[in-house]
XYZ file of N, CA and C in Angstrom:
459
model
N 9.456 -15.294 -23.747
C 9.460 -14.314 -23.556
C 10.869 -13.422 -23.349
N 11.145 -12.622 -23.745
C 12.629 -12.793 -22.915
C 12.988 -12.386 -22.528
N 13.855 -11.888 -21.859
C 14.592 -11.531 -20.365
C 15.260 -9.661 -20.278
N 15.032 -9.560 -19.209
C 14.281 -8.569 -19.017
C 15.809 -7.872 -18.386
N 17.365 -7.095 -18.495
C 17.802 -6.466 -17.896
C 17.667 -5.673 -16.545
N 17.483 -5.603 -15.772
C 16.951 -4.823 -14.931
C 18.440 -4.166 -14.006
N 18.636 -2.444 -14.018
C 19.405 -1.948 -13.416
C 18.307 -0.876 -12.997
N 19.280 -0.466 -11.433
C 18.646 0.265 -10.135
C 18.945 1.822 -10.820
N 17.477 2.058 -11.198
C 17.028 3.845 -11.330
C 17.536 4.601 -10.291
N 18.370 5.628 -10.835
C 18.254 6.425 -9.767
C 17.344 7.448 -9.448
N 16.489 7.597 -8.119
C 15.543 8.263 -8.684
C 15.678 9.784 -8.083
N 17.302 10.501 -7.385
C 17.062 10.738 -6.876
C 17.427 12.310 -8.864
N 16.863 12.010 -9.606
C 16.694 12.413 -11.429
C 15.715 12.021 -11.322
N 14.718 11.761 -11.015
C 12.880 11.417 -11.745
C 13.402 11.436 -13.020
N 12.623 13.270 -13.709
C 13.532 13.691 -14.810
C 14.089 11.927 -15.953
N 15.018 12.086 -15.459
C 16.170 11.279 -16.343
C 15.446 9.463 -15.827
N 15.222 9.245 -15.378
C 14.157 7.509 -14.675
C 13.145 8.468 -15.915
N 12.620 8.866 -15.571
C 11.078 8.869 -16.540
C 11.577 8.491 -17.772
N 12.657 9.594 -18.966
C 12.447 9.387 -20.213
C 13.536 7.895 -19.889
N 14.501 7.815 -19.517
C 14.779 6.091 -20.082
C 13.271 4.959 -19.600
N 12.645 5.031 -18.574
C 11.995 3.419 -18.805
C 10.783 4.257 -19.680
N 10.758 5.174 -20.973
C 9.850 5.419 -22.126
C 10.831 4.774 -22.699
N 11.503 4.726 -22.581
C 12.776 3.824 -24.149
C 12.903 2.394 -23.390
N 13.119 1.999 -22.447
C 12.773 0.964 -22.177
C 11.675 0.419 -22.940
N 10.515 1.070 -22.309
C 8.975 0.246 -22.380
C 9.292 0.670 -24.094
N 8.916 1.430 -24.829
C 9.125 1.349 -26.681
C 9.904 -0.230 -26.822
N 10.376 -0.355 -25.885
C 11.219 -1.295 -26.672
C 10.924 -2.664 -25.859
N 10.418 -2.830 -24.947
C 9.608 -4.065 -24.580
C 8.709 -4.398 -24.746
N 7.812 -3.494 -25.048
C 6.821 -3.572 -25.897
C 6.753 -3.966 -27.665
N 8.194 -3.903 -28.441
C 8.318 -3.894 -29.435
C 8.586 -5.078 -29.460
N 9.452 -6.323 -28.463
C 9.864 -7.519 -28.354
C 9.049 -8.323 -27.865
N 7.721 -7.218 -26.966
C 6.650 -8.608 -26.053
C 7.327 -8.956 -25.234
N 8.188 -8.475 -24.653
C 8.381 -9.008 -23.015
C 8.116 -8.368 -22.037
N 7.004 -8.534 -21.707
C 5.632 -8.352 -20.443
C 7.010 -7.859 -19.120
N 7.714 -8.960 -19.064
C 8.383 -7.991 -17.565
C 9.748 -7.119 -17.782
N 10.024 -6.871 -19.237
C 10.341 -5.434 -19.437
C 9.047 -4.262 -19.201
N 7.988 -4.769 -19.724
C 6.646 -3.569 -19.666
C 6.362 -2.795 -17.901
N 6.575 -4.551 -16.997
C 6.007 -4.212 -16.361
C 7.214 -3.034 -15.268
N 8.503 -3.183 -15.361
C 9.694 -2.547 -14.862
C 9.795 -0.779 -15.200
N 9.318 -1.234 -16.398
C 9.441 0.227 -16.797
C 8.247 1.410 -16.587
N 7.030 0.733 -16.613
C 6.143 1.239 -16.445
C 6.090 1.524 -14.564
N 7.032 0.649 -13.415
C 7.102 0.796 -12.412
C 7.965 1.602 -12.209
N 9.082 2.097 -13.364
C 10.067 2.930 -12.924
C 9.170 4.533 -13.675
N 9.022 4.383 -14.929
C 7.772 5.127 -15.123
C 7.313 6.057 -14.465
N 6.396 5.460 -12.884
C 5.189 5.974 -12.157
C 5.642 6.314 -10.875
N 6.904 5.658 -10.621
C 7.753 6.223 -9.588
C 8.187 6.748 -9.748
N 8.726 8.034 -10.727
C 9.427 8.998 -11.640
C 8.748 9.814 -11.928
N 7.412 9.696 -12.415
C 6.243 11.476 -12.650
C 5.738 10.764 -11.181
N 4.985 10.150 -10.638
C 4.459 10.252 -9.035
C 5.714 11.650 -8.569
N 7.350 11.186 -8.542
C 7.944 12.675 -7.765
C 8.496 13.630 -8.716
N 8.321 13.885 -9.533
C 8.208 14.822 -10.146
C 7.618 15.507 -10.230
N 6.031 14.801 -10.231
C 4.264 16.709 -9.569
C 3.742 14.918 -9.425
N 2.926 14.928 -8.456
C 2.272 14.011 -8.416
C 1.019 13.598 -9.075
N 0.471 15.606 -9.497
C -0.390 15.100 -10.956
C -0.402 14.904 -11.510
N 0.628 14.033 -11.809
C 1.045 13.434 -13.540
C 0.594 11.546 -14.026
N -0.338 11.801 -11.235
C 0.038 10.460 -11.627
C -1.791 10.120 -12.774
N -2.585 10.898 -13.071
C -3.616 10.691 -14.482
C -3.435 10.268 -15.344
N -2.254 10.720 -15.873
C -1.471 10.178 -17.394
C -0.809 9.053 -16.956
N 0.281 9.116 -15.633
C -0.305 7.785 -16.097
C -0.480 6.172 -15.684
N -2.163 6.741 -15.245
C -2.564 5.907 -15.177
C -3.301 5.548 -16.608
N -3.492 6.867 -17.214
C -4.324 6.650 -18.751
C -3.087 5.493 -19.948
N -1.562 5.830 -19.155
C -0.513 5.420 -20.358
C -0.893 3.933 -19.428
N -0.753 3.038 -18.758
C -1.221 2.171 -18.532
C -2.316 1.375 -18.869
N -3.337 1.993 -18.597
C -5.183 1.699 -18.738
C -4.364 1.416 -20.893
N -3.946 1.858 -21.089
C -4.315 2.055 -22.547
C -3.711 0.784 -23.248
N -2.029 0.213 -22.329
C -1.238 -1.060 -22.368
C -1.842 -2.326 -21.624
N -2.590 -2.357 -20.855
C -3.358 -3.464 -21.003
C -4.264 -3.240 -21.493
N -5.064 -2.257 -22.024
C -5.993 -3.000 -23.346
C -5.382 -4.084 -24.444
N -4.265 -3.424 -24.774
C -4.314 -4.835 -25.987
C -3.155 -5.081 -24.573
N -2.810 -5.642 -23.890
C -1.801 -6.676 -23.722
C -3.141 -7.964 -23.601
N -1.722 -8.544 -23.994
C -2.551 -11.283 -24.586
C -2.512 -11.210 -23.580
N -0.417 -10.699 -22.584
C -0.598 -12.139 -21.475
C -0.986 -11.792 -20.248
N -1.655 -12.741 -19.643
C -2.227 -13.011 -18.972
C -1.409 -12.141 -17.468
N -0.361 -12.786 -17.074
C 0.205 -12.717 -16.162
C 0.547 -11.091 -16.333
N 0.755 -10.513 -17.474
C 1.465 -9.313 -17.914
C 0.559 -8.656 -17.596
N -0.469 -8.528 -17.656
C -1.821 -8.106 -17.200
C -2.579 -7.622 -16.045
N -1.913 -9.129 -15.615
C -2.385 -8.541 -13.911
C -1.692 -7.673 -13.250
N -0.312 -8.409 -13.869
C 1.144 -6.834 -12.599
C 0.524 -6.040 -13.577
N 0.243 -5.930 -14.196
C -0.338 -3.838 -15.059
C -1.237 -3.769 -13.767
N -2.357 -4.544 -13.740
C -3.241 -4.042 -12.705
C -3.404 -3.734 -11.583
N -1.768 -4.325 -11.055
C -1.694 -4.358 -9.483
C -0.795 -3.036 -8.606
N 0.072 -2.537 -10.792
C 0.145 -1.219 -10.466
C -0.680 0.261 -10.756
N -2.014 -0.334 -11.492
C -2.706 0.698 -11.680
C -3.948 0.793 -10.131
N -4.251 -0.210 -9.550
C -3.880 -0.718 -8.241
C -3.340 0.345 -7.257
N -2.575 0.570 -7.428
C -1.617 1.083 -6.344
C -1.162 2.408 -7.019
N -1.381 3.238 -8.100
C -1.693 4.303 -8.674
C -3.391 4.872 -8.124
N -4.279 4.412 -8.073
C -5.659 4.123 -7.293
C -5.211 4.576 -6.235
N -4.627 3.971 -5.635
C -4.928 3.662 -3.780
C -4.348 5.011 -3.613
N -3.617 5.692 -4.308
C -2.625 6.296 -3.815
C -2.544 8.455 -3.724
N -3.452 7.998 -5.174
C -4.101 9.020 -5.242
C -5.353 9.227 -4.520
N -5.560 8.347 -4.556
C -6.819 8.430 -3.073
C -6.591 8.859 -1.445
N -5.452 7.957 -1.343
C -4.957 8.087 -0.016
C -4.190 9.494 0.688
N -3.717 10.430 -0.888
C -3.245 11.866 -0.796
C -4.377 12.713 -1.105
N -5.497 12.329 -0.591
C -6.658 13.391 0.028
C -7.670 12.752 0.316
N -8.296 11.817 1.055
C -9.081 10.836 1.405
C -10.412 11.733 1.524
N -10.119 12.492 2.394
C -10.596 13.751 3.387
C -11.715 14.295 1.892
N -10.613 14.345 1.531
C -11.600 15.685 0.665
C -12.345 14.555 -0.840
N -11.765 13.252 -1.048
C -12.589 12.117 -1.353
C -13.830 11.546 -0.772
N -13.880 11.333 0.628
C -14.485 11.180 1.982
C -15.560 11.562 1.570
N -15.553 13.346 1.684
C -16.706 13.869 1.900
C -17.596 14.575 0.291
N -17.892 13.754 -0.625
C -18.250 13.983 -1.731
C -19.289 12.511 -1.702
N -20.220 13.017 -2.533
C -21.336 11.968 -2.612
C -21.689 12.239 -4.100
N -21.250 11.547 -5.139
C -21.253 11.180 -6.362
C -22.434 10.368 -7.004
N -22.479 10.435 -8.401
C -22.815 9.218 -8.780
C -22.553 7.528 -8.908
N -22.043 6.505 -8.308
C -21.077 6.530 -8.955
C -20.671 5.673 -10.658
N -21.659 5.592 -11.054
C -21.114 5.828 -12.518
C -22.162 6.612 -13.838
N -21.287 6.204 -15.053
C -20.243 7.059 -14.635
C -19.459 7.616 -14.297
N -17.725 7.297 -14.514
C -16.709 7.593 -13.678
C -16.407 8.431 -14.342
N -16.395 9.461 -13.677
C -15.542 10.870 -14.608
C -14.250 10.708 -14.900
N -13.694 11.087 -15.818
C -12.345 11.009 -16.394
C -11.378 11.775 -15.764
N -11.320 12.851 -14.682
C -10.997 13.479 -13.923
C -11.430 12.745 -12.835
N -10.307 11.945 -12.274
C -9.913 11.036 -11.018
C -9.941 11.940 -9.749
N -9.598 13.072 -10.120
C -8.711 14.074 -8.878
C -10.841 14.787 -8.714
N -11.877 14.544 -9.088
C -13.050 14.241 -8.844
C -14.322 13.028 -8.298
N -13.968 12.273 -7.908
C -14.305 11.211 -7.368
C -14.366 11.071 -6.901
N -14.798 10.406 -5.696
C -15.778 10.587 -4.513
C -14.898 8.885 -4.100
N -15.071 8.124 -2.848
C -14.229 7.531 -2.070
C -15.104 5.726 -2.732
N -16.225 5.882 -2.467
C -17.359 5.110 -3.335
C -16.543 4.603 -4.928
N -15.809 6.098 -6.048
C -15.579 4.938 -6.904
C -14.483 5.026 -6.901
N -14.095 5.204 -5.962
C -12.473 4.949 -6.288
C -12.305 3.323 -5.836
N -13.972 2.754 -4.467
C -13.339 1.303 -4.043
C -13.816 1.201 -5.215
N -15.034 0.896 -5.990
C -15.997 0.501 -7.131
C -14.650 -0.044 -8.293
N -13.645 1.474 -8.744
C -12.395 0.732 -9.789
C -11.337 -0.170 -9.276
N -11.012 0.593 -8.086
C -10.416 -0.130 -7.185
C -10.661 -1.848 -7.241
N -11.625 -1.958 -6.782
C -12.030 -3.841 -6.669
C -12.043 -4.190 -7.993
N -13.274 -3.267 -8.917
C -12.464 -4.108 -10.453
C -11.672 -4.669 -10.978
N -10.539 -3.550 -10.621
C -8.832 -4.013 -11.248
C -8.092 -5.410 -10.313
N -8.357 -5.297 -9.137
C -8.687 -6.985 -8.349
C -9.180 -7.561 -9.376
N -10.470 -7.562 -9.623
C -11.595 -8.809 -9.973
C -10.759 -8.864 -11.372
N -10.132 -7.838 -12.397
C -9.149 -8.343 -13.551
C -7.967 -8.476 -13.956
N -7.339 -8.610 -12.535
C -6.156 -8.519 -12.332
C -6.157 -10.738 -11.987
N -6.856 -10.645 -11.256
C -7.756 -12.198 -10.683
C -8.276 -12.725 -11.925
N -8.501 -12.478 -12.650
C -9.347 -13.145 -13.872
C -8.852 -14.135 -14.718
N -7.691 -14.198 -15.042
C -7.033 -15.383 -15.646
C -6.692 -16.689 -14.496
N -7.296 -17.292 -13.927
C -6.650 -17.737 -13.033
C -5.456 -18.821 -12.910
N -6.433 -19.710 -14.228
C -5.398 -20.872 -15.210
C -4.400 -20.365 -15.612
N -4.619 -19.690 -15.531
C -3.160 -19.066 -16.367
C -1.630 -18.520 -15.215
N -2.118 -17.810 -15.037
C -1.946 -17.251 -13.178
C -0.723 -18.578 -12.492
N -1.633 -19.824 -12.484
C -1.363 -20.234 -11.792
C -0.044 -21.239 -12.412
N -0.155 -21.386 -13.477
C 0.699 -21.811 -14.208
C 1.679 -21.064 -14.212
N 2.095 -19.788 -13.950
C 3.301 -19.099 -13.718
C 4.324 -19.239 -12.825
N 5.749 -19.256 -13.014
C 5.912 -19.677 -11.929
C 7.072 -18.352 -10.985
N 6.580 -18.040 -9.749
C 6.587 -16.344 -10.007
C 8.418 -16.464 -9.484
N 8.869 -17.295 -9.729
C 10.617 -16.743 -10.281
C 10.871 -16.421 -10.873
N 10.854 -16.984 -12.177
C 10.203 -15.839 -13.422
C 9.557 -14.167 -13.009
N 9.189 -13.477 -12.259
C 9.201 -12.391 -12.052
C 9.933 -11.571 -10.624
N 11.103 -12.557 -10.133
C 11.654 -12.479 -8.522
C 12.139 -10.846 -9.299
N 12.293 -10.697 -10.685
C 13.448 -9.205 -10.423
C 12.242 -7.885 -10.248
N 10.973 -7.937 -10.307
C 10.410 -7.897 -10.127
C 9.325 -7.495 -8.918
N 9.293 -8.357 -7.989
C 8.733 -8.430 -7.222
C 9.960 -8.202 -5.389
N 9.273 -8.002 -4.466
C 10.417 -8.427 -3.231
C 9.360 -8.873 -2.859
N 9.869 -10.945 -2.071
C 8.783 -11.738 -1.389
C 8.990 -11.598 -0.654
N 9.127 -10.627 1.416
C 9.643 -10.914 2.717
C 9.101 -12.472 3.163
């Protein structure tokens, strides 16, 4: 797997960060650089959220498209964790509204802003399970390989 050169994005200019992250994502996808994919999607998600919280559903769809074709279990797991964070953020931003609704659990509507709290819980739990699906491969990975992406306290 190719080594990704990380630089600190300037989130004071989220539009610029978003554009750069998309370029880096395309490069990382072409190279099969999982860490580069994860890093660029983190930057993209943060930038898009700073631009407008209403961008989160499109960001989620973009990441889900990439997860669907990702072959590396560690990259998939990290991308699912990003999705968990994004879904949690959407829910947390207006949890009172989501808690007052009582929708049919499945199928999940395409518009996440129409979901209820149980639908968010269901989706987040399924993403947790997906992130941990290939435990053997995850156990073989060295966390130090992802030190540029993770902050360990």
